[in-house]
GROMACS .gro file of C-alpha atoms in nm:
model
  265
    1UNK     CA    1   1.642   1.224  -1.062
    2UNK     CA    2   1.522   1.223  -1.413
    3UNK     CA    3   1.391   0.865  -1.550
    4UNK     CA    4   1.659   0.683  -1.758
    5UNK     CA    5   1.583   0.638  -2.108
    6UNK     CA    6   1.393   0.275  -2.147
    7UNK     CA    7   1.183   0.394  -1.844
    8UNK     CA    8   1.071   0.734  -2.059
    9UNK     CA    9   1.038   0.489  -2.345
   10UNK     CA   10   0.830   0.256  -2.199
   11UNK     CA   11   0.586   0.577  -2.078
   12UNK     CA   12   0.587   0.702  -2.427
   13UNK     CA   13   0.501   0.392  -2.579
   14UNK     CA   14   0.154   0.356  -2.358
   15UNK     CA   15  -0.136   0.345  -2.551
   16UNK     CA   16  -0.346   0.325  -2.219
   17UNK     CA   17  -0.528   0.619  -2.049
   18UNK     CA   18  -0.465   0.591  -1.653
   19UNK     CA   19  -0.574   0.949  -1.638
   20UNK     CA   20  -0.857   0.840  -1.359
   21UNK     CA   21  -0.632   0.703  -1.121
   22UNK     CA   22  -0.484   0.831  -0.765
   23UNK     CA   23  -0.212   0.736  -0.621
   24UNK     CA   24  -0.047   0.795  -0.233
   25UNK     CA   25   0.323   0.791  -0.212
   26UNK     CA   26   0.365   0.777   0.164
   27UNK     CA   27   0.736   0.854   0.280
   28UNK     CA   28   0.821   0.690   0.683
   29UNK     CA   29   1.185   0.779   0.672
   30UNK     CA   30   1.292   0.902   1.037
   31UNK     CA   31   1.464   1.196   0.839
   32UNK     CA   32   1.317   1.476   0.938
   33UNK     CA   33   1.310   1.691   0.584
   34UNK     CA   34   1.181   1.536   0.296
   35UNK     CA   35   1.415   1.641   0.031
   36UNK     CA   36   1.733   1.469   0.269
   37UNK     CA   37   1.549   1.132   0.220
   38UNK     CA   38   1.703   0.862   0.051
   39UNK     CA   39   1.372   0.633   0.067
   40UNK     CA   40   1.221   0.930  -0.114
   41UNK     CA   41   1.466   0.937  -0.407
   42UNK     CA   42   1.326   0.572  -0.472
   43UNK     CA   43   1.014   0.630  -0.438
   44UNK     CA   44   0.994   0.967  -0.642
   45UNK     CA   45   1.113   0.700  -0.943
   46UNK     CA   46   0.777   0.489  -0.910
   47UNK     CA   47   0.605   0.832  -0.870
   48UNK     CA   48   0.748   0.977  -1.179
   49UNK     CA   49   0.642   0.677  -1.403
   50UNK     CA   50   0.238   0.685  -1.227
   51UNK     CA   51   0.276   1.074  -1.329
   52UNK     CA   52   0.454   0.997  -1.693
   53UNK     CA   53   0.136   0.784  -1.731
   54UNK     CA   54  -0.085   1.031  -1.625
   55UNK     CA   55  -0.155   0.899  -1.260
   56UNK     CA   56  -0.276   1.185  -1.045
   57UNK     CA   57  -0.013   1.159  -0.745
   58UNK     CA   58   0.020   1.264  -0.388
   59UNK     CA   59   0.341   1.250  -0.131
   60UNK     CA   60   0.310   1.217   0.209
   61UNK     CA   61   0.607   1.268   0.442
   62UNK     CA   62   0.513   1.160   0.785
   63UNK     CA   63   0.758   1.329   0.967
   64UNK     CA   64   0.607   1.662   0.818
   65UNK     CA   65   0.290   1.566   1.002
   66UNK     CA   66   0.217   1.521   1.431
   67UNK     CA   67   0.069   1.187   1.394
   68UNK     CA   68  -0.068   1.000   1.717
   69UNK     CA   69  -0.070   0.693   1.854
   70UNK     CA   70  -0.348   0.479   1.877
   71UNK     CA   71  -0.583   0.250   1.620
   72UNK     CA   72  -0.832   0.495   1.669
   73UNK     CA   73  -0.966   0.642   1.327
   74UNK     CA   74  -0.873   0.999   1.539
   75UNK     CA   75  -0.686   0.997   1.860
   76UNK     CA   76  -0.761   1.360   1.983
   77UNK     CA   77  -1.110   1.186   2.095
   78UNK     CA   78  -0.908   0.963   2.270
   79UNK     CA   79  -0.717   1.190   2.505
   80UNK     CA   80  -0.450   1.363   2.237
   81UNK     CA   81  -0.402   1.721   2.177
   82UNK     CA   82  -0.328   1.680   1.801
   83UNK     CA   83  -0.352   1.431   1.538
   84UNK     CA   84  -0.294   1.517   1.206
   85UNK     CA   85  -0.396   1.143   1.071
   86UNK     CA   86  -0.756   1.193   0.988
   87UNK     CA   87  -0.633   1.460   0.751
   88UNK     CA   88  -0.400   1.251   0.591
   89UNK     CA   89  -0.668   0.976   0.577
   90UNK     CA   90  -0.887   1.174   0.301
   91UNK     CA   91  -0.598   1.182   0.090
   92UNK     CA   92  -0.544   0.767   0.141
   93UNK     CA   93  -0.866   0.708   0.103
   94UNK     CA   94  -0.966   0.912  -0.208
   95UNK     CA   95  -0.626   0.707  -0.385
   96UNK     CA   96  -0.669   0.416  -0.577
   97UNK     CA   97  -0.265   0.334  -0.549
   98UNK     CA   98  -0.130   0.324  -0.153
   99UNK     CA   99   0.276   0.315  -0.237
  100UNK     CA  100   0.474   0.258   0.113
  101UNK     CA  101   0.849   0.323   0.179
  102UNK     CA  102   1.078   0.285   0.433
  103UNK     CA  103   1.418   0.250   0.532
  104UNK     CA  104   1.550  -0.022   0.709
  105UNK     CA  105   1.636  -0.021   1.058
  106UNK     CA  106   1.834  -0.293   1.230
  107UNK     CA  107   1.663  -0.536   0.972
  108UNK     CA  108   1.292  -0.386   1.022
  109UNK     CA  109   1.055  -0.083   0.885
  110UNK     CA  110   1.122   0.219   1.039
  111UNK     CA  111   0.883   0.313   1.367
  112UNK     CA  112   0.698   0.494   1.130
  113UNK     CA  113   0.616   0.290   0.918
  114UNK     CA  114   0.466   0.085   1.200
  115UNK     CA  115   0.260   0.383   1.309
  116UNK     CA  116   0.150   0.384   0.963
  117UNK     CA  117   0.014   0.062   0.962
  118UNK     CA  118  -0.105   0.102   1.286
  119UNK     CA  119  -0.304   0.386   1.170
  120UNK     CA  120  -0.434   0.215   0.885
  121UNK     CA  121  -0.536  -0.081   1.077
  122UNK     CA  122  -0.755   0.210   1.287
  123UNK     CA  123  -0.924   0.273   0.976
  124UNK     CA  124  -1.052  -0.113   0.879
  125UNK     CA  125  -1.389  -0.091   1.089
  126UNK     CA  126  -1.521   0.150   0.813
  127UNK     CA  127  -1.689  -0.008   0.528
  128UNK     CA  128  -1.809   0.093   0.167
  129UNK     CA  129  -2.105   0.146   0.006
  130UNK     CA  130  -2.170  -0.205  -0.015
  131UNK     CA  131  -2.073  -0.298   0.326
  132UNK     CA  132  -1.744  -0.441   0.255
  133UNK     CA  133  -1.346  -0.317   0.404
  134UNK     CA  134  -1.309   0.039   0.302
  135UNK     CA  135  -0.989  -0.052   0.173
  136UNK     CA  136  -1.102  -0.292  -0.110
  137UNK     CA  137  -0.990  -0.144  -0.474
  138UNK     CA  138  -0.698  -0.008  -0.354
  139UNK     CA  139  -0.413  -0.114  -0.441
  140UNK     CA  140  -0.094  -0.152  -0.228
  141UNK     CA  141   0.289  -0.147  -0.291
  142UNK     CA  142   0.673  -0.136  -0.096
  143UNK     CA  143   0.967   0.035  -0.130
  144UNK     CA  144   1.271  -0.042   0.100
  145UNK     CA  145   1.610   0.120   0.117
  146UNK     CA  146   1.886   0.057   0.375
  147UNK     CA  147   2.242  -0.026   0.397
  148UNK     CA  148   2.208  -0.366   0.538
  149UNK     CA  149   1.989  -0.727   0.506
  150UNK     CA  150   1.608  -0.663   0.508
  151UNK     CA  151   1.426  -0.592   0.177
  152UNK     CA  152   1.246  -0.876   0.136
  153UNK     CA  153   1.155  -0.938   0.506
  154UNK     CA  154   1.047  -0.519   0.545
  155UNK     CA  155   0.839  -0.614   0.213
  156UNK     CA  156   0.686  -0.913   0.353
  157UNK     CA  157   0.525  -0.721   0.652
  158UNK     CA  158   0.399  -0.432   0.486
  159UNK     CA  159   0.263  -0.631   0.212
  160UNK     CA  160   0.078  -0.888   0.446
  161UNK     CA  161  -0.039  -0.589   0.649
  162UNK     CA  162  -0.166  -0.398   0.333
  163UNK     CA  163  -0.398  -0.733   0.196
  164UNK     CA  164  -0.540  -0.835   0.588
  165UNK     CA  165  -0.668  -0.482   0.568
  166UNK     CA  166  -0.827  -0.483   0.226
  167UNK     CA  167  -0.630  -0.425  -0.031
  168UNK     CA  168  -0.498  -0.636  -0.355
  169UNK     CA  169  -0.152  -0.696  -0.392
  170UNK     CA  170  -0.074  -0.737  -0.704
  171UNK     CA  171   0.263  -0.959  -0.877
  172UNK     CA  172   0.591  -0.807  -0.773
  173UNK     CA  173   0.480  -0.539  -0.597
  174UNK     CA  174   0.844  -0.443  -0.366
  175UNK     CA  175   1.168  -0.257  -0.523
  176UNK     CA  176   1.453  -0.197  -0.284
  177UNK     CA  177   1.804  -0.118  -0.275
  178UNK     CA  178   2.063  -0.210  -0.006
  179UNK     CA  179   2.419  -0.173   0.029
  180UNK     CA  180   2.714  -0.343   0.126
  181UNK     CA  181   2.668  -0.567   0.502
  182UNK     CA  182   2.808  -0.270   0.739
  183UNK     CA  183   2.876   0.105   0.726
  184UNK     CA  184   2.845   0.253   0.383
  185UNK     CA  185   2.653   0.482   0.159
  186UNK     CA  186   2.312   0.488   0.125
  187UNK     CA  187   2.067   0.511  -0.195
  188UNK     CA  188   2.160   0.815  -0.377
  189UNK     CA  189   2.463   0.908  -0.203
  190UNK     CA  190   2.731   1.112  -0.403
  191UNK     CA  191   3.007   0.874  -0.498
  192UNK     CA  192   3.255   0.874  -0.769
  193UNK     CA  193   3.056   0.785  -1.088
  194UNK     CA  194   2.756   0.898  -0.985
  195UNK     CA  195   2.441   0.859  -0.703
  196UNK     CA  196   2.443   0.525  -0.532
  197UNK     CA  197   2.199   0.315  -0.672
  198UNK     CA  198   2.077   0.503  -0.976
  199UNK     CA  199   2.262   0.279  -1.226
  200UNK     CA  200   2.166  -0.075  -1.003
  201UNK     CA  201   1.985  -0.255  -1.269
  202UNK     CA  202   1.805  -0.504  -1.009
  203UNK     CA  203   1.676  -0.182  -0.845
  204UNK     CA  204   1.557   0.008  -1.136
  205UNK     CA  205   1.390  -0.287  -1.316
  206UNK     CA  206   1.185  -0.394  -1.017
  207UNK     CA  207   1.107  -0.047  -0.934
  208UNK     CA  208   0.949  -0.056  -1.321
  209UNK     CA  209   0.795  -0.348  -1.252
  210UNK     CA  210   0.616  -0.289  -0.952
  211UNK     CA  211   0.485   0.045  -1.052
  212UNK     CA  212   0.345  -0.083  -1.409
  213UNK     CA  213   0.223  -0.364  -1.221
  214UNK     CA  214   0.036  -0.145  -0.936
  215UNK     CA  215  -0.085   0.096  -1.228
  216UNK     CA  216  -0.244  -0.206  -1.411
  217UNK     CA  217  -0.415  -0.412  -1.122
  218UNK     CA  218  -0.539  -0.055  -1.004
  219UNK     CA  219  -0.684   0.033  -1.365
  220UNK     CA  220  -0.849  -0.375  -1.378
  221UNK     CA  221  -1.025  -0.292  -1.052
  222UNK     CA  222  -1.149   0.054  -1.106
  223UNK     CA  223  -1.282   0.004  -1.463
  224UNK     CA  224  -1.426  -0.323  -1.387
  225UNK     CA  225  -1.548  -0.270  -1.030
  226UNK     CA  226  -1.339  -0.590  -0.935
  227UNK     CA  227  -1.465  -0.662  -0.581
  228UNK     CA  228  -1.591  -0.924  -0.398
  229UNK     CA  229  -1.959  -1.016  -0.384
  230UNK     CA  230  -2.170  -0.731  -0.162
  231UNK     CA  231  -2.447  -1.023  -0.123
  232UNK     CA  232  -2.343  -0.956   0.276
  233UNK     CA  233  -2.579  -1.162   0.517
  234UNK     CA  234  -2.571  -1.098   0.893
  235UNK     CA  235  -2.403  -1.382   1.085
  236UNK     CA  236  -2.553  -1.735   1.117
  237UNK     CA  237  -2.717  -1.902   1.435
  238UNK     CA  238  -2.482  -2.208   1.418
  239UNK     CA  239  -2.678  -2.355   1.687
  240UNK     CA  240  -2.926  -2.435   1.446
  241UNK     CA  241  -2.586  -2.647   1.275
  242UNK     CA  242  -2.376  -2.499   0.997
  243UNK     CA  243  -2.543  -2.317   0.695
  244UNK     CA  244  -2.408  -2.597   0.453
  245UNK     CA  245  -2.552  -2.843   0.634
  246UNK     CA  246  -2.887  -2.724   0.670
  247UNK     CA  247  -2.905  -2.661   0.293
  248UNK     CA  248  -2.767  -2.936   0.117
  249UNK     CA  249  -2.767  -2.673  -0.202
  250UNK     CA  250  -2.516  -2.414  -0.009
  251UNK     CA  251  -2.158  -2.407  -0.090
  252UNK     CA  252  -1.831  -2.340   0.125
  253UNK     CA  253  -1.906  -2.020   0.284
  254UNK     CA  254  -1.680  -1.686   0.248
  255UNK     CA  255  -1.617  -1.445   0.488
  256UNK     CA  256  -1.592  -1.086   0.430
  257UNK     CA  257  -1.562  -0.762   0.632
  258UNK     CA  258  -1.650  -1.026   0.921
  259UNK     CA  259  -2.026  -1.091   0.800
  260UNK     CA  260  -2.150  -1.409   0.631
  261UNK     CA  261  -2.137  -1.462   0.262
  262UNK     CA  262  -2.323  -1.739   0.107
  263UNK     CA  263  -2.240  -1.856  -0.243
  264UNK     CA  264  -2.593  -2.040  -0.273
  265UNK     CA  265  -2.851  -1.741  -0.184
   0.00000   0.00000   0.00000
């Protein structure tokens, strides 16, 4: 699927450089090839803009991949004979834009995606180089397809899971598409007039919207080094009473990567 005209125009018209950003497009359809996908066929249109804008982009189709179970950062040290996640890992974490999609399953992300996340959540004991979750400056977004109820509640979990492990959501950061209630074509489905979906004007504006929007919070944090204070303090002895109240100077605490932040010191 080529990009409709005011989507190439909008490209075109970018004065910015986003030349030094990476972006993950992870795919958790249950369809076993790629290219039969239709949660890929959405996707690809927030991948084409990031790569219109010179975005340096990576897909990921899980189902090409033997990916264990576990929230282990790798699960063959934990009594499995393969696990392909650490591999994909190096390609999340060297990507500045983490892009989800699933389909929708009897109202819920697909068991994938859950692995996913599950995977992810494996990951959140590593830190950076200032101590903090390895997953701050990143980035996170959702796309959703289906043929019945469940974009915005699909959205709402993957986008809670993404920013309780790190990352910054920014505005507007879910597209979707969804049929008629019942039985019926999916997104991108032949039909008479053209691919289901293509010409849905909710579905192709938010789908802009999001992916400017994930392109711009990720270029604010990289250029800017937009992250929380690395002042990181080991945790207090609150026997000896609460930090605030031992120093009538120290404001509300903040808690990060589960060590002690102080506003005062």
């Amino acid at each position: 699927m080529s990009l409709p005209p005011y989507q190439q125009r909008l490209c075109n018209d970018n004065p910015q450089n986003h030349s030094d950003l990476r972006a993950v497009v992870i795919n958790t359809s249950l369809k076993r090839q790629a290219g039969k996908s239709h949660t890929k066929l959405l996707l690809d249109v927030a991948g084409q803009i990031m790569e219109k804008n010179s975005v340096s982009v990576s897909h990921i189709h899980m189902l090409d991949h033997q990916i264990a179970f576990g929230v282990q950062p790798d699960m063959t040290e934990h009594g499995w004979d393969r696990d392909d996640f650490p591999a994909l890992w190096k390609v999340i974490d060297a990507a500045d834009i983490v892009l989800i999609g699933t389909p929708i399953w009897l109202g819920e992300e697909s068991s994938l995606c859950r692995l996913l996340i599950e995977r992810l959540y494996g990951m959140s004991g590593l830190l950076n180089d200032k101590g903090q979750s390895i997953f701050y400056g990143k980035v996170g977004g959702a796309v959703i397809t289906g043929n019945e109820d469940g974009i915005k509640h699909c959205a709402m979990t993957i986008l809670y899971a993404l920013q309780h492990l790190g990352l910054t959501i920014p505005p507007q950061a879910d597209c979707g598409w969804i049929g008629e209630a019942g039985p019926g074509p999916s997104y991108g489905d032949d039909a008479e007039g053209g691919p289901v979906g293509f010409d849905n004007e909710f579905t192709q504006r938010n789908a802009t919207i999001m992916t400017w929007n994930l392109m711009h919070m990720a270029r604010l944090l990289c250029r800017n080094d937009a992250q929380p204070s690395p002042r990181l303090y080991h945790a207090p002895d609150f026997r000896r009473g609460l930090p605030w109240q031992r120093d009538r100077g120290a404001r509300w605490p903040v808690f990060i990567s589960d060590r002690f932040i102080s506003e005062a010191e």
